[in-house]
Amino acid sequence: MRVRFTAEDFARVRFAARPAPLAELNAAFMMLLVGGGELLHGRWRRRVLGSLPDAVVPLADLVPAGDPPRFLDVLGETPAEGLDLVEAAPAGLVRSELERIYAGRRAPRWIRELHAGERGARRVLRRAQQAAFETVAAPAWPLVQDLHRAEFTRHALTVAEHGIGAALQVLVPGTRLRDGVWEWAAPDSAAAEREIRLAGRGLVLLPSFHWTGRPLVQDLPDRPVVVTYAAGPGLPLTPDLAPGTEESLAAVLGRTRLDLLRALTTPHTTTSLARRLGISNATASSHASALRGAGLVTTTRAGRAVEHRRTALGDLLLGPVVAVRPTPELRPGVAPEAGQVGTAPGVRRP
Protein backbone atom coordinates (compact mmCIF):
# COMPACT_ATOMS: atom_id res chain seq x y z
CA MET A 1 0.00 0.00 0.00
CA ARG A 2 1.40 3.38 -1.01
CA VAL A 3 0.17 6.90 -0.28
CA ARG A 4 1.86 9.49 -2.48
CA PHE A 5 2.28 13.01 -1.09
CA THR A 6 2.94 16.33 -2.74
CA ALA A 7 4.65 19.14 -0.82
CA GLU A 8 1.21 20.71 -0.41
CA ASP A 9 -0.17 17.51 1.09
CA PHE A 10 2.43 17.45 3.87
CA ALA A 11 1.13 20.86 4.91
CA ARG A 12 -2.39 19.43 4.91
CA VAL A 13 -1.82 16.45 7.18
CA ARG A 14 -3.95 16.83 10.27
CA PHE A 15 -4.89 14.73 13.25
CA ALA A 16 -8.62 14.41 13.90
CA ALA A 17 -9.31 16.75 16.79
CA ARG A 18 -12.02 14.47 18.21
CA PRO A 19 -13.05 10.85 17.75
CA ALA A 20 -15.59 10.14 15.00
CA PRO A 21 -18.54 8.21 16.49
CA LEU A 22 -19.62 6.38 13.34
CA ALA A 23 -16.05 5.56 12.31
CA GLU A 24 -15.48 4.05 15.76
CA LEU A 25 -18.76 2.17 15.46
CA ASN A 26 -17.66 0.76 12.10
CA ALA A 27 -14.38 -0.36 13.66
CA ALA A 28 -16.21 -2.06 16.51
CA PHE A 29 -18.46 -3.91 14.06
CA MET A 30 -15.44 -5.03 12.04
CA MET A 31 -13.96 -6.49 15.23
CA LEU A 32 -17.23 -8.35 15.75
CA LEU A 33 -17.08 -9.76 12.22
CA VAL A 34 -13.42 -10.66 11.75
CA GLY A 35 -13.33 -13.33 14.44
CA GLY A 36 -10.12 -14.53 16.04
CA GLY A 37 -8.63 -13.27 19.28
CA GLU A 38 -11.00 -15.42 21.32
CA LEU A 39 -9.07 -15.02 24.56
CA LEU A 40 -9.11 -11.23 24.48
CA HIS A 41 -12.32 -10.51 22.53
CA GLY A 42 -14.48 -13.63 22.78
CA ARG A 43 -16.53 -12.59 25.81
CA TRP A 44 -16.92 -9.07 24.47
CA ARG A 45 -18.20 -10.37 21.12
CA ARG A 46 -20.74 -12.65 22.77
CA ARG A 47 -21.95 -9.90 25.10
CA VAL A 48 -22.32 -7.33 22.32
CA LEU A 49 -23.98 -9.71 19.86
CA GLY A 50 -26.40 -10.84 22.55
CA SER A 51 -27.42 -7.27 23.38
CA LEU A 52 -28.06 -5.90 19.88
CA PRO A 53 -31.67 -4.78 19.36
CA ASP A 54 -33.71 -5.83 16.32
CA ALA A 55 -33.32 -2.36 14.82
CA VAL A 56 -29.62 -3.13 14.17
CA VAL A 57 -30.33 -6.21 12.01
CA PRO A 58 -30.37 -4.30 8.66
CA LEU A 59 -26.69 -3.39 9.13
CA ALA A 60 -25.77 -7.04 8.55
CA ASP A 61 -27.21 -6.71 5.04
CA LEU A 62 -24.60 -4.04 4.28
CA VAL A 63 -21.68 -6.43 4.80
CA PRO A 64 -22.69 -9.58 2.89
CA ALA A 65 -19.03 -10.50 2.39
CA GLY A 66 -17.49 -8.59 5.30
CA ASP A 67 -16.68 -5.54 3.15
CA PRO A 68 -18.86 -2.53 4.05
CA PRO A 69 -19.88 0.11 1.51
CA ARG A 70 -17.75 3.25 1.42
CA PHE A 71 -20.66 5.62 1.97
CA LEU A 72 -20.64 4.52 5.62
CA ASP A 73 -17.13 6.00 5.96
CA VAL A 74 -17.86 9.40 7.45
CA LEU A 75 -16.23 11.53 10.11
CA GLY A 76 -18.50 13.88 12.04
CA GLU A 77 -17.74 14.76 15.64
CA THR A 78 -21.14 13.76 17.04
CA PRO A 79 -23.40 10.78 16.31
CA ALA A 80 -26.04 13.10 14.82
CA GLU A 81 -23.51 14.76 12.53
CA GLY A 82 -22.23 11.38 11.35
CA LEU A 83 -25.76 10.09 10.72
CA ASP A 84 -26.58 13.22 8.74
CA LEU A 85 -23.49 12.70 6.57
CA VAL A 86 -24.47 9.09 5.80
CA GLU A 87 -28.04 10.13 5.01
CA ALA A 88 -26.72 12.86 2.68
CA ALA A 89 -24.35 10.53 0.80
CA PRO A 90 -24.51 11.13 -2.97
CA ALA A 91 -27.00 8.83 -4.67
CA GLY A 92 -24.40 7.80 -7.24
CA LEU A 93 -21.97 6.68 -4.53
CA VAL A 94 -24.69 4.73 -2.73
CA ARG A 95 -25.74 2.95 -5.93
CA SER A 96 -22.21 2.09 -7.04
CA GLU A 97 -21.21 0.77 -3.63
CA LEU A 98 -24.34 -1.37 -3.26
CA GLU A 99 -23.72 -2.78 -6.72
CA ARG A 100 -20.14 -3.55 -5.73
CA ILE A 101 -20.91 -5.39 -2.50
CA TYR A 102 -23.90 -7.25 -4.00
CA ALA A 103 -22.25 -8.20 -7.30
CA GLY A 104 -23.62 -11.65 -8.14
CA ARG A 105 -25.90 -11.71 -5.08
CA ARG A 106 -29.62 -11.17 -4.58
CA ALA A 107 -30.09 -8.08 -2.39
CA PRO A 108 -32.79 -7.87 0.31
CA ARG A 109 -35.78 -5.68 -0.46
CA TRP A 110 -34.71 -2.74 1.68
CA ILE A 111 -31.27 -2.74 0.04
CA ARG A 112 -32.93 -2.58 -3.36
CA GLU A 113 -35.02 0.35 -2.08
CA LEU A 114 -31.86 2.04 -0.80
CA HIS A 115 -30.31 1.54 -4.23
CA ALA A 116 -33.37 3.17 -5.79
CA GLY A 117 -32.98 6.21 -3.54
CA GLU A 118 -36.15 5.74 -1.48
CA ARG A 119 -36.12 7.92 1.63
CA GLY A 120 -37.76 5.20 3.71
CA ALA A 121 -34.74 2.96 3.17
CA ARG A 122 -32.39 5.73 4.27
CA ARG A 123 -34.46 6.10 7.45
CA VAL A 124 -34.10 2.35 8.07
CA LEU A 125 -30.33 2.74 7.79
CA ARG A 126 -30.27 5.75 10.11
CA ARG A 127 -32.31 3.94 12.79
CA ALA A 128 -30.04 0.90 12.54
CA GLN A 129 -26.85 2.94 12.93
CA GLN A 130 -28.26 4.96 15.80
CA ALA A 131 -29.37 1.84 17.67
CA ALA A 132 -25.98 0.22 17.03
CA PHE A 133 -24.07 3.23 18.33
CA GLU A 134 -26.19 3.44 21.48
CA THR A 135 -25.67 -0.26 22.18
CA VAL A 136 -22.04 -0.81 21.16
CA ALA A 137 -20.12 2.46 21.33
CA ALA A 138 -22.02 4.90 23.55
CA PRO A 139 -21.45 3.04 26.86
CA ALA A 140 -17.66 3.28 26.37
CA TRP A 141 -17.64 6.68 24.66
CA PRO A 142 -16.18 8.67 27.61
CA LEU A 143 -13.25 6.25 27.63
CA VAL A 144 -12.83 6.63 23.85
CA GLN A 145 -12.69 10.40 24.30
CA ASP A 146 -10.03 10.10 27.03
CA LEU A 147 -7.94 7.77 24.89
CA HIS A 148 -8.27 10.08 21.91
CA ARG A 149 -7.04 13.10 23.89
CA ALA A 150 -4.02 11.10 25.05
CA GLU A 151 -3.27 9.96 21.50
CA PHE A 152 -3.69 13.51 20.18
CA THR A 153 -1.13 14.72 22.72
CA ARG A 154 1.31 11.96 21.82
CA HIS A 155 1.05 12.81 18.13
CA ALA A 156 1.47 16.55 18.74
CA LEU A 157 4.63 15.95 20.78
CA THR A 158 6.12 13.71 18.09
CA VAL A 159 5.42 16.25 15.34
CA ALA A 160 6.86 19.08 17.43
CA GLU A 161 10.05 17.17 18.26
CA HIS A 162 10.67 15.13 15.10
CA GLY A 163 8.44 16.38 12.28
CA ILE A 164 5.48 14.95 10.41
CA GLY A 165 7.52 12.29 8.60
CA ALA A 166 8.62 10.63 11.82
CA ALA A 167 5.15 11.03 13.29
CA LEU A 168 3.53 9.10 10.42
CA GLN A 169 5.92 6.19 10.88
CA VAL A 170 5.46 6.13 14.64
CA LEU A 171 1.68 6.05 14.33
CA VAL A 172 1.78 2.95 12.14
CA PRO A 173 4.78 0.76 13.06
CA GLY A 174 6.34 -1.06 10.14
CA THR A 175 5.63 1.72 7.66
CA ARG A 176 8.20 3.92 5.97
CA LEU A 177 8.17 7.32 4.34
CA ARG A 178 10.56 7.69 1.44
CA ASP A 179 10.67 10.23 -1.39
CA GLY A 180 7.19 11.49 -0.57
CA VAL A 181 5.63 8.00 -0.51
CA TRP A 182 4.23 6.45 2.68
CA GLU A 183 4.34 2.66 2.39
CA TRP A 184 3.15 -0.23 4.50
CA ALA A 185 2.52 -3.95 4.14
CA ALA A 186 -0.92 -4.97 2.90
CA PRO A 187 -2.88 -8.15 3.69
CA ASP A 188 -3.15 -9.30 0.05
CA SER A 189 -1.55 -8.72 -3.33
CA ALA A 190 -4.38 -6.51 -4.63
CA ALA A 191 -4.09 -4.15 -1.67
CA ALA A 192 -0.31 -4.27 -1.89
CA GLU A 193 -0.46 -2.79 -5.39
CA ARG A 194 -2.85 -0.02 -4.37
CA GLU A 195 -1.51 3.50 -4.71
CA ILE A 196 -3.33 6.59 -3.52
CA ARG A 197 -2.35 10.00 -4.81
CA LEU A 198 -3.36 12.75 -2.42
CA ALA A 199 -2.94 15.37 -5.16
CA GLY A 200 -3.50 18.29 -2.81
CA ARG A 201 -6.45 16.77 -0.93
CA GLY A 202 -4.49 16.28 2.26
CA LEU A 203 -4.64 13.50 4.87
CA VAL A 204 -6.60 13.01 8.09
CA LEU A 205 -5.19 10.69 10.77
CA LEU A 206 -7.91 9.04 12.84
CA PRO A 207 -7.05 6.71 15.74
CA SER A 208 -9.44 3.87 16.50
CA PHE A 209 -9.70 2.29 19.91
CA HIS A 210 -11.76 -0.78 18.92
CA TRP A 211 -9.84 -1.78 15.80
CA THR A 212 -6.61 -3.79 16.15
CA GLY A 213 -5.78 -4.59 12.52
CA ARG A 214 -3.89 -2.88 9.72
CA PRO A 215 -4.69 0.72 8.76
CA LEU A 216 -8.05 1.34 7.12
CA VAL A 217 -7.98 3.84 4.27
CA GLN A 218 -10.94 5.95 3.18
CA ASP A 219 -10.39 7.41 -0.28
CA LEU A 220 -13.44 9.19 -1.66
CA PRO A 221 -13.45 11.66 -4.56
CA ASP A 222 -12.81 15.31 -3.71
CA ARG A 223 -12.28 14.59 -0.01
CA PRO A 224 -9.17 14.30 2.15
CA VAL A 225 -7.93 10.75 2.46
CA VAL A 226 -8.58 9.35 5.94
CA VAL A 227 -6.25 6.77 7.49
CA THR A 228 -7.78 5.03 10.49
CA TYR A 229 -5.12 3.28 12.54
CA ALA A 230 -5.27 1.04 15.58
CA ALA A 231 -4.33 3.00 18.68
CA GLY A 232 -6.13 1.19 21.46
CA PRO A 233 -4.78 -1.02 24.23
CA GLY A 234 -5.75 -4.22 22.40
CA LEU A 235 -8.53 -4.98 24.87
CA PRO A 236 -12.30 -4.59 24.41
CA LEU A 237 -13.51 -1.24 25.75
CA THR A 238 -16.10 -1.53 28.50
CA PRO A 239 -18.09 1.29 30.12
CA ASP A 240 -17.25 0.47 33.71
CA LEU A 241 -13.66 -0.70 33.60
CA ALA A 242 -10.71 1.09 32.08
CA PRO A 243 -8.47 -1.27 30.13
CA GLY A 244 -5.35 -2.24 31.99
CA THR A 245 -7.00 -2.31 35.43
CA GLU A 246 -6.89 -5.43 37.57
CA GLU A 247 -10.64 -5.99 37.25
CA SER A 248 -10.84 -5.57 33.47
CA LEU A 249 -7.89 -7.87 32.84
CA ALA A 250 -9.31 -10.53 35.14
CA ALA A 251 -12.68 -10.28 33.39
CA VAL A 252 -11.03 -10.83 30.00
CA LEU A 253 -8.29 -13.34 30.83
CA GLY A 254 -9.64 -15.05 33.92
CA ARG A 255 -8.10 -14.63 37.36
CA THR A 256 -5.67 -17.56 37.21
CA ARG A 257 -4.35 -16.63 33.78
CA LEU A 258 -3.87 -13.04 34.94
CA ASP A 259 -1.97 -14.29 38.01
CA LEU A 260 0.18 -16.46 35.77
CA LEU A 261 0.94 -13.56 33.45
CA ARG A 262 1.87 -11.36 36.40
CA ALA A 263 4.14 -14.10 37.77
CA LEU A 264 6.22 -14.00 34.60
CA THR A 265 8.15 -10.91 35.68
CA THR A 266 11.00 -13.39 35.34
CA PRO A 267 10.97 -16.61 33.28
CA HIS A 268 9.40 -19.67 34.91
CA THR A 269 9.11 -23.34 34.11
CA THR A 270 5.71 -24.96 34.15
CA THR A 271 6.53 -26.61 37.48
CA SER A 272 7.63 -23.39 39.14
CA LEU A 273 4.51 -21.59 37.89
CA ALA A 274 2.30 -24.36 39.24
CA ARG A 275 4.04 -24.24 42.61
CA ARG A 276 3.83 -20.44 42.79
CA LEU A 277 0.11 -20.32 41.88
CA GLY A 278 -0.92 -23.41 43.84
CA ILE A 279 -2.26 -25.26 40.79
CA SER A 280 -1.39 -28.49 39.03
CA ASN A 281 1.27 -28.72 36.35
CA ALA A 282 -1.40 -29.63 33.80
CA THR A 283 -3.46 -26.55 34.68
CA ALA A 284 -0.41 -24.29 34.53
CA SER A 285 0.53 -25.74 31.13
CA SER A 286 -3.02 -25.27 29.81
CA HIS A 287 -3.18 -21.62 30.90
CA ALA A 288 0.28 -20.89 29.51
CA SER A 289 -0.79 -22.42 26.20
CA ALA A 290 -3.85 -20.15 26.05
CA LEU A 291 -1.76 -17.07 26.80
CA ARG A 292 0.79 -18.16 24.20
CA GLY A 293 -1.99 -18.43 21.61
CA ALA A 294 -2.92 -14.81 22.37
CA GLY A 295 0.67 -13.66 21.91
CA LEU A 296 1.15 -12.82 25.59
CA VAL A 297 3.66 -15.56 26.43
CA THR A 298 6.46 -17.40 24.62
CA THR A 299 7.62 -20.89 25.53
CA THR A 300 11.06 -22.38 24.87
CA ARG A 301 12.61 -25.67 25.86
CA ALA A 302 15.25 -25.54 28.59
CA GLY A 303 16.74 -29.01 28.89
CA ARG A 304 14.00 -31.40 29.99
CA ALA A 305 11.71 -28.55 31.05
CA VAL A 306 10.03 -25.70 29.18
CA GLU A 307 10.45 -22.07 30.14
CA HIS A 308 7.74 -19.43 29.78
CA ARG A 309 8.43 -15.73 29.27
CA ARG A 310 6.12 -12.75 28.99
CA THR A 311 6.14 -11.02 25.60
CA ALA A 312 6.21 -7.27 24.95
CA LEU A 313 2.46 -7.50 24.37
CA GLY A 314 2.05 -9.15 27.76
CA ASP A 315 4.11 -6.38 29.38
CA LEU A 316 1.95 -3.76 27.69
CA LEU A 317 -1.27 -5.41 28.76
CA LEU A 318 -0.22 -5.29 32.40
CA GLY A 319 0.87 -1.64 32.26
CA PRO A 320 -1.20 1.55 32.28
CA VAL A 321 -2.70 2.29 28.88
CA VAL A 322 -4.89 5.35 29.32
CA ALA A 323 -1.87 7.59 29.82
CA VAL A 324 -0.04 9.01 26.80
CA ARG A 325 1.91 6.22 25.13
CA PRO A 326 5.66 6.87 25.11
CA THR A 327 7.20 8.00 21.85
CA PRO A 328 10.30 6.06 20.80
CA GLU A 329 13.60 7.86 20.97
CA LEU A 330 14.31 9.22 17.50
CA ARG A 331 17.50 10.72 16.20
CA PRO A 332 17.32 13.60 13.73
CA GLY A 333 17.16 12.33 10.17
CA VAL A 334 16.75 8.69 11.24
CA ALA A 335 13.39 7.01 10.64
CA PRO A 336 11.95 4.75 13.34
CA GLU A 337 12.40 1.06 12.79
CA ALA A 338 9.45 -1.24 12.25
CA GLY A 339 7.70 -1.82 15.54
CA GLN A 340 9.75 0.85 17.34
CA VAL A 341 6.91 2.42 19.27
CA GLY A 342 5.54 2.61 22.78
CA THR A 343 3.12 -0.27 22.15
CA ALA A 344 3.99 -3.72 20.91
CA PRO A 345 3.19 -4.39 17.26
CA GLY A 346 1.29 -7.50 18.31
CA VAL A 347 -1.42 -5.41 19.94
CA ARG A 348 -2.12 -3.41 16.89
CA ARG A 349 -1.27 -5.67 14.00
CA PRO A 350 -2.56 -9.11 14.76
JSON list of C-alpha atoms in Angstrom, two decimals, residues 260 269-285:
[
{"chain": "A", "resi": 260, "resn": "LEU", "atom": "CA", "xyz": [0.18, -16.46, 35.77]},
{"chain": "A", "resi": 269, "resn": "THR", "atom": "CA", "xyz": [9.11, -23.34, 34.11]},
{"chain": "A", "resi": 270, "resn": "THR", "atom": "CA", "xyz": [5.71, -24.96, 34.15]},
{"chain": "A", "resi": 271, "resn": "THR", "atom": "CA", "xyz": [6.53, -26.61, 37.48]},
{"chain": "A", "resi": 272, "resn": "SER", "atom": "CA", "xyz": [7.63, -23.39, 39.14]},
{"chain": "A", "resi": 273, "resn": "LEU", "atom": "CA", "xyz": [4.51, -21.59, 37.89]},
{"chain": "A", "resi": 274, "resn": "ALA", "atom": "CA", "xyz": [2.30, -24.36, 39.24]},
{"chain": "A", "resi": 275, "resn": "ARG", "atom": "CA", "xyz": [4.04, -24.24, 42.61]},
{"chain": "A", "resi": 276, "resn": "ARG", "atom": "CA", "xyz": [3.83, -20.44, 42.79]},
{"chain": "A", "resi": 277, "resn": "LEU", "atom": "CA", "xyz": [0.11, -20.32, 41.88]},
{"chain": "A", "resi": 278, "resn": "GLY", "atom": "CA", "xyz": [-0.92, -23.41, 43.84]},
{"chain": "A", "resi": 279, "resn": "ILE", "atom": "CA", "xyz": [-2.26, -25.26, 40.79]},
{"chain": "A", "resi": 280, "resn": "SER", "atom": "CA", "xyz": [-1.39, -28.49, 39.03]},
{"chain": "A", "resi": 281, "resn": "ASN", "atom": "CA", "xyz": [1.27, -28.72, 36.35]},
{"chain": "A", "resi": 282, "resn": "ALA", "atom": "CA", "xyz": [-1.40, -29.63, 33.80]},
{"chain": "A", "resi": 283, "resn": "THR", "atom": "CA", "xyz": [-3.46, -26.55, 34.68]},
{"chain": "A", "resi": 284, "resn": "ALA", "atom": "CA", "xyz": [-0.41, -24.29, 34.53]},
{"chain": "A", "resi": 285, "resn": "SER", "atom": "CA", "xyz": [0.53, -25.74, 31.13]}
]
